[in-house]
XYZ file of C-alpha atoms in Angstrom:
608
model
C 80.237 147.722 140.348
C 77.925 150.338 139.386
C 74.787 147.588 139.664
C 75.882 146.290 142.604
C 75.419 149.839 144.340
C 72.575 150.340 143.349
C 71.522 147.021 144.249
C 72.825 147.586 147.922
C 71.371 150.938 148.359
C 68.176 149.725 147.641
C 67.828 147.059 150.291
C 69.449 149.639 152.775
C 66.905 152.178 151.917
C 64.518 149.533 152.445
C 65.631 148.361 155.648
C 66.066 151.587 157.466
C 63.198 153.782 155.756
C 60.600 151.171 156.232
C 61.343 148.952 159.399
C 59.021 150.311 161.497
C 55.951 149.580 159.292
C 56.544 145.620 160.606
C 56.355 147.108 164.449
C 54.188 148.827 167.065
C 52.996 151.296 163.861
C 50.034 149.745 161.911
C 46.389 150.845 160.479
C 44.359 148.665 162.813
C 44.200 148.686 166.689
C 42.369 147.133 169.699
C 42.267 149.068 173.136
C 39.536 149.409 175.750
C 38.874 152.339 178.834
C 40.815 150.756 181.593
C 40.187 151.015 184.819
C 41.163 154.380 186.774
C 40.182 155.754 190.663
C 38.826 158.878 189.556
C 35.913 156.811 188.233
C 34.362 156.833 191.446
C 34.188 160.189 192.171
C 33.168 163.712 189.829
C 30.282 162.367 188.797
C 28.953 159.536 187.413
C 31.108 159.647 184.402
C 34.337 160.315 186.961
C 36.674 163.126 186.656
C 39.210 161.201 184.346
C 39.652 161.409 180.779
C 40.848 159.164 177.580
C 42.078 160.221 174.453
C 43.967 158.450 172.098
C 47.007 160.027 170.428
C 48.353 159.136 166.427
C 52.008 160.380 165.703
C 52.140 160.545 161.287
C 54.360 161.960 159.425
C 51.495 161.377 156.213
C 48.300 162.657 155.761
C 45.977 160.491 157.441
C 42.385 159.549 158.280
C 41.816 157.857 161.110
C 38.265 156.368 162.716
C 37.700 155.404 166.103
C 34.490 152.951 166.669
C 33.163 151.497 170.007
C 30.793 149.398 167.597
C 29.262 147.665 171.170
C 27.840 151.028 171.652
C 27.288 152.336 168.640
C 29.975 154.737 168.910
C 32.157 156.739 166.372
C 34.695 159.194 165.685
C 36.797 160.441 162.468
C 40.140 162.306 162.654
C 41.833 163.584 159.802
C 45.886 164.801 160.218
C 46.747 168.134 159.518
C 50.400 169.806 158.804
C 52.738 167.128 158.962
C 54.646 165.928 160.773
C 52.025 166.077 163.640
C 50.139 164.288 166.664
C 46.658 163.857 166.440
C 44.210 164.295 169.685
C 40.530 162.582 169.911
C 38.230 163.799 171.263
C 37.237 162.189 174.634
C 36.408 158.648 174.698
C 32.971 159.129 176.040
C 32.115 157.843 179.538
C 28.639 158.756 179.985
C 25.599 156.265 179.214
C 24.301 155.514 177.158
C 27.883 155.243 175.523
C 29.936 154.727 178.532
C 32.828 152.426 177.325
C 34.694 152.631 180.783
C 35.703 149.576 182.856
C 34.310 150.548 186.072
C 34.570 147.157 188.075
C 35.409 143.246 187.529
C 33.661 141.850 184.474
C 31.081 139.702 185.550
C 30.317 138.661 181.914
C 31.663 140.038 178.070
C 31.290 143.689 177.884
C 31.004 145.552 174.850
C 33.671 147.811 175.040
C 36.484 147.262 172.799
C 38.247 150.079 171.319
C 38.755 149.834 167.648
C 41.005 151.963 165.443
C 41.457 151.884 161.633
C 43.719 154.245 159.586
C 44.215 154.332 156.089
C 48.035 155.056 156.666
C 50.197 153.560 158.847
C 50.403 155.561 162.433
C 52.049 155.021 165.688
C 49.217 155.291 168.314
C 48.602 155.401 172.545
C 45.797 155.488 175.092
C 46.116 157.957 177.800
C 43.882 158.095 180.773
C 44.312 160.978 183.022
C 42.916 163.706 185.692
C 44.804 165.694 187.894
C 47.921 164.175 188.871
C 46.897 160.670 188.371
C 48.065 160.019 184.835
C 48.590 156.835 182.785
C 49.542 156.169 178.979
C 50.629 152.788 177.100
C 51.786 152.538 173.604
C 49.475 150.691 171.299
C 50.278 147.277 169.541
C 48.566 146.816 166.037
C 46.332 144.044 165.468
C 48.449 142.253 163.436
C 51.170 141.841 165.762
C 49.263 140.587 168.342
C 49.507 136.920 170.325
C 47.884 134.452 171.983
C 49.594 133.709 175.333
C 50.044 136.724 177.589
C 51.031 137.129 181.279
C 49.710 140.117 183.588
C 52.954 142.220 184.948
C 51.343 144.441 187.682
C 53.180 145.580 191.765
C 52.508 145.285 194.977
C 49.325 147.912 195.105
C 49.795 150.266 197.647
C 48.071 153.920 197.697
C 46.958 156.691 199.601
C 43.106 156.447 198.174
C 40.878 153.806 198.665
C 39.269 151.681 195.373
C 42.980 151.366 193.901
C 42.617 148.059 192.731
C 44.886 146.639 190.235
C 43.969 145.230 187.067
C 44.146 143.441 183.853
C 41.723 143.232 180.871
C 41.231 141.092 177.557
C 39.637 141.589 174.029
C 38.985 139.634 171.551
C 40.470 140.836 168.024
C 38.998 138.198 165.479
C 35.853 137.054 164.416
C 33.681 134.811 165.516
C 34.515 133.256 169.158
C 37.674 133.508 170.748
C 37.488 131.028 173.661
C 40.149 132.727 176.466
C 41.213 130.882 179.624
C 41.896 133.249 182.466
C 44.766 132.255 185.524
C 44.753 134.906 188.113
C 47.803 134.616 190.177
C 46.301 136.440 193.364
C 42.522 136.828 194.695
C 40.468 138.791 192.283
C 36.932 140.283 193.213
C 35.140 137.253 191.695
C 37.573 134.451 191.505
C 40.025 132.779 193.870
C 43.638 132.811 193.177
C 45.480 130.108 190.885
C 41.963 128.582 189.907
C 41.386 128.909 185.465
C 38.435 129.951 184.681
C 37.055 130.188 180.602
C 35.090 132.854 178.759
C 33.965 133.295 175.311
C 34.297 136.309 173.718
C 33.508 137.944 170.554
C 35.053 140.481 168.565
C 35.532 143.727 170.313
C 34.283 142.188 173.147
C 36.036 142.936 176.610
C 36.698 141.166 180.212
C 37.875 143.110 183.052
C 39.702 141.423 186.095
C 40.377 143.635 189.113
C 42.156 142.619 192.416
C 40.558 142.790 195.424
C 41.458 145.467 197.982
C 43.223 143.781 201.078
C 43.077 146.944 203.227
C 43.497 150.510 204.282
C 42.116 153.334 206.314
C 41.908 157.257 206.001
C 43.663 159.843 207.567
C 46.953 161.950 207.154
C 48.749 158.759 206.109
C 46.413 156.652 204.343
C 47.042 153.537 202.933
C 45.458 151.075 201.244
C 46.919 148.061 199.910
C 45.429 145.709 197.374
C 46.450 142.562 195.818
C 49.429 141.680 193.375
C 48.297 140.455 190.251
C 51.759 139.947 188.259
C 52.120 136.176 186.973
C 48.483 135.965 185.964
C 48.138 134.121 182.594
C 45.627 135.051 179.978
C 45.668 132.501 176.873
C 43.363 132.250 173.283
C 42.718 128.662 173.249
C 41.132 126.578 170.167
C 37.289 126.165 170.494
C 35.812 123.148 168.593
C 37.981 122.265 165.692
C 38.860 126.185 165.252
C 42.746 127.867 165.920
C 42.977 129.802 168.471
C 42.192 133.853 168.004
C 44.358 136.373 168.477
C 43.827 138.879 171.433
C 44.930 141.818 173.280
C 45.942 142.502 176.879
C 46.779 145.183 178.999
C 47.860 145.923 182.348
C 47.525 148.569 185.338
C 45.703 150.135 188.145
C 43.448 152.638 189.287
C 46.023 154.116 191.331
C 49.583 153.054 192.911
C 52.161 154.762 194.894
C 55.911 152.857 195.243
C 57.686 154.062 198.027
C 60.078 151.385 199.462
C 59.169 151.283 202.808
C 55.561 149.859 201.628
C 53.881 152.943 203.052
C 51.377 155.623 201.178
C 53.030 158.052 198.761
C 52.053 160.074 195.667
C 50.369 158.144 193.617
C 49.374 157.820 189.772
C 46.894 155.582 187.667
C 49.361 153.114 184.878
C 48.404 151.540 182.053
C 50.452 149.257 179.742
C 49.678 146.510 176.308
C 51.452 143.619 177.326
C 53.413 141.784 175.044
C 52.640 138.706 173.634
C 54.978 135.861 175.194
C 56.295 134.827 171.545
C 57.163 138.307 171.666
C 59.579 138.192 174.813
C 63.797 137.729 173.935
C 66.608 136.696 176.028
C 68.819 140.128 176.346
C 67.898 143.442 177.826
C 69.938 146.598 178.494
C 68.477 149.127 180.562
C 69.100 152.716 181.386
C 68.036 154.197 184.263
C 65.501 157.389 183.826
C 66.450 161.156 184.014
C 65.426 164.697 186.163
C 65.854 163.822 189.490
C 63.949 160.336 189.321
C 67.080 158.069 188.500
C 66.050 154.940 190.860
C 64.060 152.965 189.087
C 62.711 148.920 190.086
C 63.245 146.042 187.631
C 60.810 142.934 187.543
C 62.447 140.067 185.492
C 59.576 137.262 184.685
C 60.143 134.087 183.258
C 58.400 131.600 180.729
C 59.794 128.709 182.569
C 61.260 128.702 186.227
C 64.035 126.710 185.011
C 65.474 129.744 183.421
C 68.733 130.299 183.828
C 69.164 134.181 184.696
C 71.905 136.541 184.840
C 72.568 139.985 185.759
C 75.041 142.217 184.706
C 76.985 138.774 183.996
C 76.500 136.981 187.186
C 73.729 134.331 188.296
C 70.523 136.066 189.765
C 71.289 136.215 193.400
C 67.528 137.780 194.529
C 65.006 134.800 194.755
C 62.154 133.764 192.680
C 58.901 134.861 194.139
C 55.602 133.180 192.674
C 57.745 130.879 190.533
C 57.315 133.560 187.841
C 59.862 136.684 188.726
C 63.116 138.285 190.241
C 62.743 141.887 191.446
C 66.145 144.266 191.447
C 65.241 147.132 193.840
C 65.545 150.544 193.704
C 68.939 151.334 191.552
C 70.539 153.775 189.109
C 73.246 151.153 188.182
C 72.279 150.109 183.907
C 71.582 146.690 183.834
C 72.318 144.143 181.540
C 69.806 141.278 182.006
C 69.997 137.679 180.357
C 68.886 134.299 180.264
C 68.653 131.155 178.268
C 64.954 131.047 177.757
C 62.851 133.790 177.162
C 62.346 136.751 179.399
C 59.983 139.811 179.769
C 61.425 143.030 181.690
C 59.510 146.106 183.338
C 61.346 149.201 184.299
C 59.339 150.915 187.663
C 59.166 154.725 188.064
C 58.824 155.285 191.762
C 56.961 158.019 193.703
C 58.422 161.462 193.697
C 60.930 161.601 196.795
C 61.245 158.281 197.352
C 63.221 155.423 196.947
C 66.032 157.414 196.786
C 64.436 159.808 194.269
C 63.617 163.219 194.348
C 61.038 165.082 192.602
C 59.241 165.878 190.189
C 58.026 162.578 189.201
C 55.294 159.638 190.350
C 54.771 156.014 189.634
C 54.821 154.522 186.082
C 55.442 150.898 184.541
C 57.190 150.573 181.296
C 57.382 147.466 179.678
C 60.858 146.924 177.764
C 62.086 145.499 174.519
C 64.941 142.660 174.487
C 67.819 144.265 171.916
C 66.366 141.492 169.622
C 63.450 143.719 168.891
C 64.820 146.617 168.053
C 63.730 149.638 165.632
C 66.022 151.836 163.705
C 62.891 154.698 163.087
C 60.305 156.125 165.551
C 58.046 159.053 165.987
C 56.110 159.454 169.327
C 54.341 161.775 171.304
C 55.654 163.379 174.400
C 52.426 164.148 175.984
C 51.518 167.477 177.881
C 48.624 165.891 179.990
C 48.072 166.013 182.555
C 50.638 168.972 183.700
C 53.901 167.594 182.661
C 56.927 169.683 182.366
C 59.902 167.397 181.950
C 59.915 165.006 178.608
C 62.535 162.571 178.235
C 63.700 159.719 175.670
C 66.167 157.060 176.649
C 67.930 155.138 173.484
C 70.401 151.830 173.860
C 71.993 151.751 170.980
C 75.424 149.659 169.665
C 78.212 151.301 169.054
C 79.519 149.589 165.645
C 79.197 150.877 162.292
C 77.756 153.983 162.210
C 75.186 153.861 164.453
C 75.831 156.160 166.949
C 77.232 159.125 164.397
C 74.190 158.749 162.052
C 71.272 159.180 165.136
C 68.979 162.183 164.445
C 66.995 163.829 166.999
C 63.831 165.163 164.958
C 66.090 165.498 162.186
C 68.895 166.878 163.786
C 72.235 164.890 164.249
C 72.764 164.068 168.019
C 75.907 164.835 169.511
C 78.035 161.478 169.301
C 79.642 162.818 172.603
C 76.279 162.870 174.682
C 76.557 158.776 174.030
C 77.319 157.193 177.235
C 79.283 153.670 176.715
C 76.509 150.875 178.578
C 78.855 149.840 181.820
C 77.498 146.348 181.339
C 78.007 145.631 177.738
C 80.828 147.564 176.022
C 79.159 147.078 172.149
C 76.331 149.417 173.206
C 75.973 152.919 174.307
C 72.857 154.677 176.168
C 71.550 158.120 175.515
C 69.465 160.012 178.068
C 67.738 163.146 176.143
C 65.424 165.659 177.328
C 63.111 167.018 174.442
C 59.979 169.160 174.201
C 56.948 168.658 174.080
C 54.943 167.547 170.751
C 55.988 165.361 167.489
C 59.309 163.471 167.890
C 61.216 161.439 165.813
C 64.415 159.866 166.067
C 66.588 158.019 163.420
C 69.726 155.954 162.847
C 70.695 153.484 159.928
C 71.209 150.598 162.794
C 68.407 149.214 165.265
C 68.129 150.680 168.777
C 66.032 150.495 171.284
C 64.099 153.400 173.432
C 61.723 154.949 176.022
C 60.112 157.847 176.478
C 58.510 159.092 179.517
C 57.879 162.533 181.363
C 57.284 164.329 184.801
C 55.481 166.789 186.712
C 54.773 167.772 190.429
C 53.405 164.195 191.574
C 52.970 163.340 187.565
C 54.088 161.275 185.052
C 53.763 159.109 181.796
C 56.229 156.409 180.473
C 55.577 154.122 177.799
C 57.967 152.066 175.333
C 58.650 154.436 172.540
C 58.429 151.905 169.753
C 59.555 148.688 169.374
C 59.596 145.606 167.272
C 56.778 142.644 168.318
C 58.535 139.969 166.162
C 57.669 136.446 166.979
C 61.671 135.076 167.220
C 60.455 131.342 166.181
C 58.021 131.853 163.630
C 57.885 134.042 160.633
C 57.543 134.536 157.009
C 60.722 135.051 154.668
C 60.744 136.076 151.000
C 63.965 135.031 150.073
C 65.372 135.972 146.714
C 69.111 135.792 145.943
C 69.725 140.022 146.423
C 68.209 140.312 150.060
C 69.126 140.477 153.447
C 66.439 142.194 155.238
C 64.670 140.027 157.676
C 61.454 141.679 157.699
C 58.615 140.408 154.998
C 59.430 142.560 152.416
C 59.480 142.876 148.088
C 59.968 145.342 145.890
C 57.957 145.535 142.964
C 58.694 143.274 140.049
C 61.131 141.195 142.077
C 60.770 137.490 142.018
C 60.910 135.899 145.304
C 60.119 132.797 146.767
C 58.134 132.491 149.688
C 59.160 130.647 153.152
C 58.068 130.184 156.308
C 60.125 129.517 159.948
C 58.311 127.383 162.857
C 59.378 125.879 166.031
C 58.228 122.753 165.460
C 57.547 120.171 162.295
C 54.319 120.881 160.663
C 52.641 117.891 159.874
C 50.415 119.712 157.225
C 50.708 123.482 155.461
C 48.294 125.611 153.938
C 49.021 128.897 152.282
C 45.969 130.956 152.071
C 46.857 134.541 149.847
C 43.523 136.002 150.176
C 42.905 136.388 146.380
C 45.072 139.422 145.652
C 46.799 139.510 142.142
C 50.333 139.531 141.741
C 51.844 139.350 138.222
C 49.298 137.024 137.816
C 46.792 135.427 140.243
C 48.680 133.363 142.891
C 46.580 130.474 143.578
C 45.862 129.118 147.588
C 48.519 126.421 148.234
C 48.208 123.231 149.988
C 51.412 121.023 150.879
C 50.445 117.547 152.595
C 53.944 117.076 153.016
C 55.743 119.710 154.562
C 58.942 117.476 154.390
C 59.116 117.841 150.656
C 59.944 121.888 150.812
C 61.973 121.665 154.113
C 64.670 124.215 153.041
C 66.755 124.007 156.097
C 66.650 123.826 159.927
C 69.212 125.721 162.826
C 69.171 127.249 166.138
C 67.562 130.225 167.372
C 69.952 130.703 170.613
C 69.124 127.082 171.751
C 65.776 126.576 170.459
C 65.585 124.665 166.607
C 63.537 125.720 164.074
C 62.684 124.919 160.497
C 61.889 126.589 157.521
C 59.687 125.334 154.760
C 59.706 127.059 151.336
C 57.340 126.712 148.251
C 59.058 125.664 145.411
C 57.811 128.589 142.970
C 58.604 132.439 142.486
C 56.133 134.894 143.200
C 56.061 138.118 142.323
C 54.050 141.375 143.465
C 52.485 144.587 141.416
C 51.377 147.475 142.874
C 53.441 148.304 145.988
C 51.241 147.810 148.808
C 50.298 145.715 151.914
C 48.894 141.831 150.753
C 47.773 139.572 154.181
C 49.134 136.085 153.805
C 47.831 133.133 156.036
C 49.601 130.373 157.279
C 47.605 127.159 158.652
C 50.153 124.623 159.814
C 48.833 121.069 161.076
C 50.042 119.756 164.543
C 49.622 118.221 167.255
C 52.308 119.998 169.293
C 51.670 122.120 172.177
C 52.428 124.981 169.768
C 49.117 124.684 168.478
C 45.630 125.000 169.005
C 43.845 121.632 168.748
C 45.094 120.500 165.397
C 46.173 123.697 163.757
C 48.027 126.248 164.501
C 46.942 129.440 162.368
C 49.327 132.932 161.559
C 48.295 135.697 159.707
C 51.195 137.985 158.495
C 51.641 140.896 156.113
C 53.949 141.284 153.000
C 54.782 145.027 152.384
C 55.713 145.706 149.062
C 57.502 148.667 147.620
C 58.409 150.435 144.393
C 61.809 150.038 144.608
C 63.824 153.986 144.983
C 65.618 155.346 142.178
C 69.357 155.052 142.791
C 72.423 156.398 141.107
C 75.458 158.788 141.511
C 77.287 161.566 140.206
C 80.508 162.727 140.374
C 81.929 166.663 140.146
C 85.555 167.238 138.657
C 87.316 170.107 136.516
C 88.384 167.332 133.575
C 92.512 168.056 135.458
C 93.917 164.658 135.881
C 95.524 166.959 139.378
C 91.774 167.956 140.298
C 90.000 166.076 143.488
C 86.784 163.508 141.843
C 83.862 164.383 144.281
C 81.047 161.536 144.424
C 77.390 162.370 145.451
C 74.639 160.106 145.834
């Protein structure tokens, strides 16, 4: 009995200390200087700024390199837990890494980040009231299929366009075809268009402007760019290459009425479509800004979408999504295929709303991505004086009575039962400013977000960017995490999960020593290691595993490379190409003690 608690309690302190090093925290980043209004004015750097944040709860060295312009910066974490600040990203040539208008060719402005520790990191753009911050997505997660999620873009200063932007992430060339769903300022709606990039290389798409004049009640209205599809493609005989996207605009009020308003700069990573899941919960956002908008897009009209349990009654516009105005009502969104869900922050005092507050887009998490650990930042620029975090949460098990607030047990009773679904709960918590961390031993999922007077910043706190279809497994007869983790010492045997029949595999371990070197492994027929096949909701898969043990010394992080054959439309010309990560850990000391006065009458206490 004694071995098999110890043997429990170490994959439990596995799962819950560790699960966010497979997620949105990483060592190795890709962002660029998005697009923001005050870039036209103040100068000819603009008013804005950018800075990049790192939450860390270990000491940490982070660099920052612009290598297009021969930029760099180095950031070292002091007492921990913390948030580190960089300095401003600069703006200025001859090292101006902004995105001032539509790329009319590759620029050289990828942002690149490397730590030596795992970190959680964001981008934040901001001047005066007009304020924008995304989460950041680590390299390693990333796709190659994305789709642009943007709004109708209406504000009370001209050059608001909306926008979306690319880079490359790999070496060598990442071939990228481009589908914008709405006029851009170079290219026509709905016509593709292909670019070749390199890594840290950059393309910017804006919308064009559609109208507007000055005056008390200006408005300008630009172009909608949500639905446009950005995918890696294979070039020559090659994969295809992994790549980042992100989403915004220089400046947006939502009002409603489709009128000016306050309005705020946004900025968001999308996530990759393999990324995207099939149930969402959602909880409205706190202060006085409880109305938010819902945009529900699809990865195949035929979807079959539900809200809070009935069939979608508003219609599909552009073949591609379902808006749910203004409400405060939780939601509880499904569908058959997979989905992708952004939560809207209106303007302050409208839409129902009152103040303070202003327009920000939040991409969400389905509940099948969920994290059970997460520092963030809750930002004080520009001006903010209201931070919030929003948790869903289920209610079995101990979940709800073992959630810490920066190390603090939260109050089970401040749990609000989801009206929707019954097995989860939602939590609406103010917090200050600064480091944050929250903790429970079962998954959740959050966001965190904050106001001032015509101000505000939202972002998805931290979240899981699993592809559901295809992953790697070690699988040894004492597990059941489902993340790619091995403790030290611990024979495994390694397996892999696709969509699809590969009609070739090759395993490619990059050289690192385990026990003893594990050689590069080439199966011609993946048939002869098919370990089994099932359903993923409705979608089959099959898993493939090699037929001997491995086994891993030190603890660390070792890349593993998957090459599967096809000739699916899951690949890339003939291959389709993964890179993943196993994280390996010294496995934690475990045992128990127990306190009594040797009195058959006395109580036996038991401490871990």
């Amino acid at each position: 009995m004694r071995k098999y608690l110890l043997l429990l309690m170490t994959v439990l302190y596995a799962l819950t200390t560790y699960s966010q090093d497979f997620s949105n925290r990483g060592k190795d980043f890709w962002v660029a200087y998005g697009y923001h209004e005050r870039m036209t004015s103040g100068g000819s750097g603009g008013s804005q700024d950018m800075v990049l944040y790192f939450a860390t709860d270990q000491v940490t060295t982070i660099t920052i390199s612009i290598p297009g312009i021969g930029y760099t910066q180095t950031l070292t974490s002091g007492p921990l837990p913390t948030v580190i600040t960089s300095a401003a990203i600069p703006k200025f040539a001859p090292q101006d890494a902004a995105l001032r208008t539509e790329s009319t060719a590759p620029e050289n402005k990828g942002i690149h980040i490397v730590s030596d520790k795992p970190v959680v990191a964001y981008a934040h753009i901001y001047n005066s009231n007009v304020s924008g911050a995304t989460i950041l997505f680590p390299t390693s997660t990333l796709g190659k299929e994305y789709y642009s999620i943007n709004y109708e873009n209406i504000s009370n200063t001209n050059n608001s366009n909306c926008w979306f932007y690319v880079v490359a992430c790999d070496t060598g060339t990442t071939t990228v075809e481009i589908t914008p769903s709405a006029a851009t300022i170079n290219h026509p709606a709905n016509v593709t268009f292909t670019i070749n990039l390199t890594q840290g290389q950059v393309y910017n798409v804006m919308g064009q402007l559609t109208g507007g004049s000055g005056g008390p009640n200006a408005t300008y209205t630009g172009v909608d760019l949500t639905g446009s599809k950005i995918k890696s493609v294979a070039s020559g005989t090659g994969a295809c290459k992994r790549i980042g996207v992100f989403s915004g605009s220089g400046r947006i009020g939502i009002s409603c009425t489709g009128t000016g308003s306050s309005s705020d700069n946004y900025m968001v990573q999308a996530f990759p479509k393999t990324a995207w899941g099939k149930k969402y919960l959602t909880c409205h956002t706190g202060g006085n800004m409880t109305n938010n908008i819902y945009r529900i897009c699809v990865s195949d009209p035929a979807a079959v979408v539900t809200v809070n349990g009935a069939a979608i009654t508003f219609p599909l516009i552009n073949n591609f999504y379902y808006e749910i105005p203004a409400t405060a009502v939780q939601q509880k969104i499904e569908s058959d295929l997979p989905i992708i869900v952004a939560q809207y922050i209106t303007s302050q005092s409208r839409c129902g709303n009152g103040n303070p507050g202003d327009p920000e887009v939040i991409y969400l998490s389905p509940v099948e991505q969920n994290l059970a650990k997460l520092n963030w930042n809750a930002t004080g620029n520009f001006a903010i004086t209201q931070h919030y975090i929003n948790v869903v949460i289920p209610n079995t098990g101990t979940a709800i009575s073992s959630f810490t607030l920066d190390g603090v047990l939260v109050n089970p009773a401040l749990f609000t039962v989801h009206p929707q679904d019954p097995g989860y709960s939602y939590l609406i918590q103010s917090v200050a400013a600064g480091f944050r961390q929250i903790q429970s031993d079962s998954g959740f999922n959050a966001i965190a977000y904050g106001f001032g007077n015509a101000e505000s910043y939202g972002y998805n706190a931290g979240t899981n960017i699993r592809d559901l279809y295809n992953f790697l497994t070690p699988l040894n007869p004492y597990s059941i995490s489902i993340d790619p983790v091995a403790c030290t010492g611990t024979p495994f045997y390694y397996s892999v999960t696709f969509p699809f029949q590969p009609s070739s595999l090759f395993w490619n371990f990059h050289g690192f020593p385990l026990s003893s070197p594990l050689p590069n492994v080439t199966i011609a027929n993946p048939a002869s290691i098919l370990d089994a096949t099932y359903f993923i909701g409705n979608r089959q898969v099959w898993r493939y595993k090699l037929t001997t043990t491995s086994m891993y010394t030190p603890a660390g992080v070792y890349p593993v490379t998957i090459t599967a054959g096809t000739t699916t439309s899951e690949g890339c010309g003939n291959s389709f190409e993964r890179d993943f990560e196993l994280n390996v850990y010294d496995p934690p000391t475990s045992d128990f003690y127990w306190i009594n006065n040797g009195c058959v009458s006395d109580t036996v206490r038991f401490r871990d």
